[in-house]
mmCIF file of C-alpha atoms in Angstrom:
data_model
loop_
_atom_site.group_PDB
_atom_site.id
_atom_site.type_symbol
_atom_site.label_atom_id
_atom_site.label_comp_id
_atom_site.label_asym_id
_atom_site.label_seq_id
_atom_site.Cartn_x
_atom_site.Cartn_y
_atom_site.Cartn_z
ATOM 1 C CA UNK G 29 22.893 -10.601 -9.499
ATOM 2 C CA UNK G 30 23.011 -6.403 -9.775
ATOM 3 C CA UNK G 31 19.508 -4.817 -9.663
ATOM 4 C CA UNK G 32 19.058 -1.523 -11.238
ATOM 5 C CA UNK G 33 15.779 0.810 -11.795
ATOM 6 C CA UNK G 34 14.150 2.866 -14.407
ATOM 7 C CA UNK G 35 10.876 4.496 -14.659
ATOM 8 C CA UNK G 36 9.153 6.343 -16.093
ATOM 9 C CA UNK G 37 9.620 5.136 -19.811
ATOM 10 C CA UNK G 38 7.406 6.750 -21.695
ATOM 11 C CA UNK G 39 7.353 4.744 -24.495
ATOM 12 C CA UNK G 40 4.953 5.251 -28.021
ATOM 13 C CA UNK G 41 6.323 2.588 -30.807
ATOM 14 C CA UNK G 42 2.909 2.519 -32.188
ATOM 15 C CA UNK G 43 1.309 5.722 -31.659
ATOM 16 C CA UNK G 44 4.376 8.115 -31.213
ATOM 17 C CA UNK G 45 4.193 10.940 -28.574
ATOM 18 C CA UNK G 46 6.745 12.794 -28.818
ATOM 19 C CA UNK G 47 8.578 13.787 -24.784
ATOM 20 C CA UNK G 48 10.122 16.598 -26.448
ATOM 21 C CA UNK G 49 7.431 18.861 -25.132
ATOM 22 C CA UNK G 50 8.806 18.051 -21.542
ATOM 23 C CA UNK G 51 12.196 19.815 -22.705
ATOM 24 C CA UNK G 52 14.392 19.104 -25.027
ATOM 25 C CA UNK G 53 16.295 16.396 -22.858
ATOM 26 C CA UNK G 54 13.691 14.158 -23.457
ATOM 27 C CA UNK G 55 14.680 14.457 -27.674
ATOM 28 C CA UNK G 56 15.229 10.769 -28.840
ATOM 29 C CA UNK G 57 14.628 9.265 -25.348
ATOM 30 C CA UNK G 58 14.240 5.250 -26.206
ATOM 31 C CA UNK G 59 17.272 4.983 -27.695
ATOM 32 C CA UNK G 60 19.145 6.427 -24.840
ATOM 33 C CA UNK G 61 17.457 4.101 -22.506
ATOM 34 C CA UNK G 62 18.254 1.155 -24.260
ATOM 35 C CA UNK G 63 21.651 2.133 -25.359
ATOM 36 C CA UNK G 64 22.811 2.936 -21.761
ATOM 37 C CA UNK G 65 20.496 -0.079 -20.730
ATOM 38 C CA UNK G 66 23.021 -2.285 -22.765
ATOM 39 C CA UNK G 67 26.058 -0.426 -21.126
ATOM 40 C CA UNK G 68 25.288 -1.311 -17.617
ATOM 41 C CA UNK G 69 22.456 -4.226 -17.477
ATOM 42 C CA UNK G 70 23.755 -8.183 -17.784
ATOM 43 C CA UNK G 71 21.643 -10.798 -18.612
ATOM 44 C CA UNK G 72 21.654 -12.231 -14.858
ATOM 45 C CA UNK G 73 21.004 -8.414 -13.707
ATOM 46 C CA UNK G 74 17.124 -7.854 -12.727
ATOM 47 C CA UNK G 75 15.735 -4.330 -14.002
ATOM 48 C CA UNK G 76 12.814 -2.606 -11.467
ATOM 49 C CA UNK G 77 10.379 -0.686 -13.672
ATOM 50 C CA UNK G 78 8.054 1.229 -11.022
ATOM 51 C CA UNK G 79 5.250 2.803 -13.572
ATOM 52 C CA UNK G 80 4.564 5.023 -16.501
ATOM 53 C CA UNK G 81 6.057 2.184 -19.355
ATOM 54 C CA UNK G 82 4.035 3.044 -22.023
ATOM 55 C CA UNK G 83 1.498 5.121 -23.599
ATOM 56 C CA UNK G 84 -0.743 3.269 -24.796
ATOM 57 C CA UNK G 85 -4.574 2.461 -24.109
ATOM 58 C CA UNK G 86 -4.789 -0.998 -24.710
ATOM 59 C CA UNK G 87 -3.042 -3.880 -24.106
ATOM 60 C CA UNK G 88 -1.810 -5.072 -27.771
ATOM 61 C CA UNK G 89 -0.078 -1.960 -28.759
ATOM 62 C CA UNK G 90 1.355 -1.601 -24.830
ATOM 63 C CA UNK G 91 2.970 -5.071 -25.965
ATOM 64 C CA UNK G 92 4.672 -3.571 -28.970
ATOM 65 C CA UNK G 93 6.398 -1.223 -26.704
ATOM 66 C CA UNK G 94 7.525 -3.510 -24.053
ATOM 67 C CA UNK G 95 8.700 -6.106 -27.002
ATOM 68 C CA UNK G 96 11.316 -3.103 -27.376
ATOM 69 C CA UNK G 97 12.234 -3.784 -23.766
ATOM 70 C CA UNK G 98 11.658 -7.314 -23.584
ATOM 71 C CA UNK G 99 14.715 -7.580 -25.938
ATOM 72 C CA UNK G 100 16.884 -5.850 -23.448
ATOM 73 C CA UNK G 101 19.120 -7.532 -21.107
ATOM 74 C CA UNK G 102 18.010 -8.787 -17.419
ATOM 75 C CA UNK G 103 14.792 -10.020 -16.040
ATOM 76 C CA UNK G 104 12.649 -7.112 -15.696
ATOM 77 C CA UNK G 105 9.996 -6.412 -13.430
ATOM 78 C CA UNK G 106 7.001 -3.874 -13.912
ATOM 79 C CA UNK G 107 4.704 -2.230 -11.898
ATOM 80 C CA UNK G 108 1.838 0.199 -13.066
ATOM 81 C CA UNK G 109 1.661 3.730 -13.324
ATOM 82 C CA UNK G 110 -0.762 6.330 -13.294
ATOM 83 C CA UNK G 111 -0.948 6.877 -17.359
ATOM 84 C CA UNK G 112 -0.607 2.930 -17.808
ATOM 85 C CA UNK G 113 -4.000 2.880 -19.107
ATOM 86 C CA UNK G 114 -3.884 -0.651 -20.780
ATOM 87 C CA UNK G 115 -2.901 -2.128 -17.927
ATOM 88 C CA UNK G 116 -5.168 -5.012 -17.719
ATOM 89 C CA UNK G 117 -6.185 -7.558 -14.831
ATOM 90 C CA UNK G 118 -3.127 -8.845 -13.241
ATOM 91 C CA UNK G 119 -3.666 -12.342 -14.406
ATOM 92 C CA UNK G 120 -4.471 -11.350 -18.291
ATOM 93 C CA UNK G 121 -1.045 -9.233 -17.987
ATOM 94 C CA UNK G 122 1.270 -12.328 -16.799
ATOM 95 C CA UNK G 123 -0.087 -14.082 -18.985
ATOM 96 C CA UNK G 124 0.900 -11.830 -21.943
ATOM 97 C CA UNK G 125 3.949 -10.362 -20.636
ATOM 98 C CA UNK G 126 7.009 -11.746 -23.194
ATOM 99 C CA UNK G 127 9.566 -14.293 -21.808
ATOM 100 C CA UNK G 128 12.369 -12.378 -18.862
ATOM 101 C CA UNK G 129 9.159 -9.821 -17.718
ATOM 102 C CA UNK G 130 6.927 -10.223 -14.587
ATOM 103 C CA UNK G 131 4.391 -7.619 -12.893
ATOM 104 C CA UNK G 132 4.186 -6.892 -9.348
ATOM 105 C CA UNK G 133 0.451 -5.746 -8.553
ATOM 106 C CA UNK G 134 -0.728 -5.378 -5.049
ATOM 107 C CA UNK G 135 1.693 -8.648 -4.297
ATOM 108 C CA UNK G 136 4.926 -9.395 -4.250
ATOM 109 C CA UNK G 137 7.583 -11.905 -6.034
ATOM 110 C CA UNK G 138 10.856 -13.453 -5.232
ATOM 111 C CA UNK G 139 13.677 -13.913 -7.636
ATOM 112 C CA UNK G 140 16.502 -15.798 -5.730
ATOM 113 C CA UNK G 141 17.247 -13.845 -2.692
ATOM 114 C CA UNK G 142 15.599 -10.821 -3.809
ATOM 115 C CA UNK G 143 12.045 -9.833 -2.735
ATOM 116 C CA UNK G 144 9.982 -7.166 -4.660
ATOM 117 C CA UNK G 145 6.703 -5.623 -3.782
ATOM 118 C CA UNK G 146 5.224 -2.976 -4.732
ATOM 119 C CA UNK G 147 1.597 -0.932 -5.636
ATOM 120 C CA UNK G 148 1.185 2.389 -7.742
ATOM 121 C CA UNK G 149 1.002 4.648 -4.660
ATOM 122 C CA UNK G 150 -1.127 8.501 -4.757
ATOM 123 C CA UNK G 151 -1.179 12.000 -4.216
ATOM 124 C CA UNK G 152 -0.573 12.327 -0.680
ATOM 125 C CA UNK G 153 -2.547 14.757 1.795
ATOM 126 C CA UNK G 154 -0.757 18.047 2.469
ATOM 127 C CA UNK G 155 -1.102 21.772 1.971
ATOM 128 C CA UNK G 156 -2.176 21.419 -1.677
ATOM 129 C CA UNK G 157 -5.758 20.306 -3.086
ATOM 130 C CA UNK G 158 -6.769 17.401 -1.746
ATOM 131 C CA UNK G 159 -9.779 15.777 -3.060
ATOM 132 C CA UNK G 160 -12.226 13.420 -1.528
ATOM 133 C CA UNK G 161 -11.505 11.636 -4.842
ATOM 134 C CA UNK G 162 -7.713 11.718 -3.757
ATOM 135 C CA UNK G 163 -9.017 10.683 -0.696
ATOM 136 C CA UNK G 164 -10.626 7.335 -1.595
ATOM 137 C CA UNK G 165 -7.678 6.240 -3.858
ATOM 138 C CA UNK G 166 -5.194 7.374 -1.147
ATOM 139 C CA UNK G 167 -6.811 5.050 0.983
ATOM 140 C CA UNK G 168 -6.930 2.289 -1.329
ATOM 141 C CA UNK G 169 -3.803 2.579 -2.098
ATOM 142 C CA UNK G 170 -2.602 2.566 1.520
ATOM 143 C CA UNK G 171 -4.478 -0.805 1.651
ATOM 144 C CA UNK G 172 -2.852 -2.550 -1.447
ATOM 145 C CA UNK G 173 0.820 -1.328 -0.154
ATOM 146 C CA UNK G 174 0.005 -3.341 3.328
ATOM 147 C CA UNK G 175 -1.001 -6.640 1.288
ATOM 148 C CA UNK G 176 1.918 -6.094 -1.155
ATOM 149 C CA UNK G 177 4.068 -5.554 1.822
ATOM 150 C CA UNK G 178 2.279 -8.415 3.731
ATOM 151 C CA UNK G 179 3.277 -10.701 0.630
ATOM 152 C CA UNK G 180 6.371 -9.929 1.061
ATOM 153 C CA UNK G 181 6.986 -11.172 4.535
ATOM 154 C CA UNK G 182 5.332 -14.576 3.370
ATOM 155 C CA UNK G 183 7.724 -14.893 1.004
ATOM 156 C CA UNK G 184 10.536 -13.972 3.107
ATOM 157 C CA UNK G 185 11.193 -10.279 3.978
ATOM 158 C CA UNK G 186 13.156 -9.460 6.911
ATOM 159 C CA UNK G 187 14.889 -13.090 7.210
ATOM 160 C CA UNK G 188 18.606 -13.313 7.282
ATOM 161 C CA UNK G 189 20.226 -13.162 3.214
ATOM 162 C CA UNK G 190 16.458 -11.839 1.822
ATOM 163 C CA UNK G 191 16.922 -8.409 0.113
ATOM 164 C CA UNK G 192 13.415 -6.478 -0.192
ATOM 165 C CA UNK G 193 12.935 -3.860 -2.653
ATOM 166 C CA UNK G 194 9.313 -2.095 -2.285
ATOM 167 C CA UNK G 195 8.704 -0.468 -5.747
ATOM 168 C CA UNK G 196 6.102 2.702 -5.946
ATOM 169 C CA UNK G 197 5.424 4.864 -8.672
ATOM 170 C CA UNK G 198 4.579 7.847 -6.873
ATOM 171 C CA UNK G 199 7.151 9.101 -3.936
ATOM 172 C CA UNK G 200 5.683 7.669 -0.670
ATOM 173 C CA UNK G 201 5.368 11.358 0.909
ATOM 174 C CA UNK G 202 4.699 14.705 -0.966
ATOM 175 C CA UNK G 203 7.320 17.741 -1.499
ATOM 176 C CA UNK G 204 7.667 18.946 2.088
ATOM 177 C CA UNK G 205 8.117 15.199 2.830
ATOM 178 C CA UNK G 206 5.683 14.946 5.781
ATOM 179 C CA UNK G 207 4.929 11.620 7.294
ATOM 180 C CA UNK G 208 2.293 9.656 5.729
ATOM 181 C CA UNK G 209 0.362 6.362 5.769
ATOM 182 C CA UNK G 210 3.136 5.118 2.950
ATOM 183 C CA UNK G 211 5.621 6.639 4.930
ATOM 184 C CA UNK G 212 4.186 4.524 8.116
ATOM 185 C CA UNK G 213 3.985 1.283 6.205
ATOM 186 C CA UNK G 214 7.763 1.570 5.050
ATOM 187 C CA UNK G 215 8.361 2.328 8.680
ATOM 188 C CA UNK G 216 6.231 -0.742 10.068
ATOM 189 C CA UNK G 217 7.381 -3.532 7.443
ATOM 190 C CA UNK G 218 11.111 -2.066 6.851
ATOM 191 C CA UNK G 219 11.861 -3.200 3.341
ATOM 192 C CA UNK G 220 15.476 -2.221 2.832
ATOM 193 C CA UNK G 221 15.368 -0.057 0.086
ATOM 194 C CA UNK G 222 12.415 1.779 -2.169
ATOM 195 C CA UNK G 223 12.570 3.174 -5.355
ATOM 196 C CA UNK G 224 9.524 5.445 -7.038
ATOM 197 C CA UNK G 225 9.307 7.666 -10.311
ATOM 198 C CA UNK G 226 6.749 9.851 -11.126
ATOM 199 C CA UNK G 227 8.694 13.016 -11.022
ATOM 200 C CA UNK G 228 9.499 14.728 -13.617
ATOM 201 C CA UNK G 229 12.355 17.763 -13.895
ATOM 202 C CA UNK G 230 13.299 17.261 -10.666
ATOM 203 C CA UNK G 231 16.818 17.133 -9.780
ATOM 204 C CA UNK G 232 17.832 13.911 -7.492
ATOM 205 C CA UNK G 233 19.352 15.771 -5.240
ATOM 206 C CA UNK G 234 16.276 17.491 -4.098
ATOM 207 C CA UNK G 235 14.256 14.276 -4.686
ATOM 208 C CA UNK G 236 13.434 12.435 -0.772
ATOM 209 C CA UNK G 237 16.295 10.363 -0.275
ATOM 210 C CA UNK G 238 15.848 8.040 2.752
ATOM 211 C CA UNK G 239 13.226 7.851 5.437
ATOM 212 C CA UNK G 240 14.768 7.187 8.349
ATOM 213 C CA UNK G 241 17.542 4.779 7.544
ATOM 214 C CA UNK G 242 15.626 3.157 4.541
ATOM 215 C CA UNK G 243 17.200 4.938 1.649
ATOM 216 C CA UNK G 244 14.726 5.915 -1.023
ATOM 217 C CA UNK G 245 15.557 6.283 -4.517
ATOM 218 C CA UNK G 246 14.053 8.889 -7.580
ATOM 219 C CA UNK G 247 14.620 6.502 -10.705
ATOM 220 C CA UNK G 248 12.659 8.758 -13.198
ATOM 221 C CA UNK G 249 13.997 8.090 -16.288
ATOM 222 C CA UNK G 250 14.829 12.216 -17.013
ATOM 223 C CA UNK G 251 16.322 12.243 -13.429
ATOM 224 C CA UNK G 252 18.792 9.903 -14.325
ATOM 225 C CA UNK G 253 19.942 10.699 -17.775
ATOM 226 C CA UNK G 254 18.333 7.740 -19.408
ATOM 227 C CA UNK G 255 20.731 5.367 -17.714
ATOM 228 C CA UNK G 256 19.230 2.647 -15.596
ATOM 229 C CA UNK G 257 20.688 2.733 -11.832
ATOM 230 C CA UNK G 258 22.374 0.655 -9.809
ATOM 231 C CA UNK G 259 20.483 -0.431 -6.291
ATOM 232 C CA UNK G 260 22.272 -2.716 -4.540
ATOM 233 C CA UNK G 261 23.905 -6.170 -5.599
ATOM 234 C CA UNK G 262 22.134 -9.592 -4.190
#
């Protein structure tokens, strides 16, 4: 079983908004996802999709969009973003989600010998405004990471042939990539890779790349050319 990633998808089936006004790379952007989806994904192959899925504002027309991906190969599994608006309770959304698609929220699930946890993640504190607003959800956030990490230990994190994936949609640390109380959690709990999105017209390269020895992956849709990519093989 090959995992991949994506985020960032961006999607609008039912109330189209068009990327283009991100730069012109963004022209026609679903069908290069799911044509280079179909190039590299198998059925067996599980898909990470940390955040930003669709547009929409409630959950009905959010299904119409994910239908699209639904239809794609692999078993995917989402995690909220900060514009996933119609995101609803975590039990309404599993409950909805089409056949081969599961949500991680706060928790964390196992599929085989892979582990995935995961939470939205913030704005971290640094040089730049920092709100007490950014402040409280910081925190909060800090606090659903440890109980999504936590969940992953029950279910088997750190044992010998377990392969944890911790899934955030914003990068764990901010652009001078200071420490941070993300940054200490993937320190404490060790999951052995983490992918984020978020990030928009930034190059890879420049993107935070490990911490420590746990590498770190930028799977922004843009930042990868539309092409889902590969993480690691289970």
């Amino acid at each position: 079983m090959r995992v991949f990633a994506i985020a960032d998808l961006h999607l609008s089936f039912t109330a189209p908004k068009p990327m283009t006004v991100f730069g012109p790379n963004w022209a026609g952007h679903p069908g290069a996802i799911f044509e280079q989806w179909r190039e590299v994904v198998g059925q067996g192959d599980v898909v990470l999709l940390p955040g930003d899925l669709s547009w929409a504002m409630r959950l009905p027309e959010a299904l119409e969009d994910l239908s699209h991906v639904a239809a794609l190969p692999g078993t995917k599994v989402l995690l909220r973003g900060n514009h996933d608006y119609w995101w609803p309770a975590i039990g309404k959304l599993r409950a909805a989600l089409p056949a081969g698609m599961l949500a991680v929220q706060n928790d964390a699930l196992r599929i085989g010998d892979l582990i995935v946890s995961g939470t939205r993640g913030w704005v971290t504190p640094g040089p730049d405004s920092f709100t007490d607003e950014d402040r409280r959800i910081y925190e909060r956030e800090l606090e659903r990471l440890r109980l999504s990490l936590e969940a992953a230990r029950r279910l088997g994190a750190g044992t010998p042939g377990a392969r944890h994936i911790l899934m955030l949609h914003y990068p764990p640390t901010g652009p001078q990539f200071a420490p941070t109380g993300f940054t200490d959690l993937i320190a404490r709990y060790r999951p052995e890779r983490v992918v984020y999105g978020h990030l928009h017209g930034v190059s890879v390269s420049r993107s935070l790349q490990h911490w420590g020895d746990i590498p770190t992956d930028l799977v922004a849709a843009d930042g990868l050319g539309f092409r889902p990519k590969f993480i690691l093989d289970v």
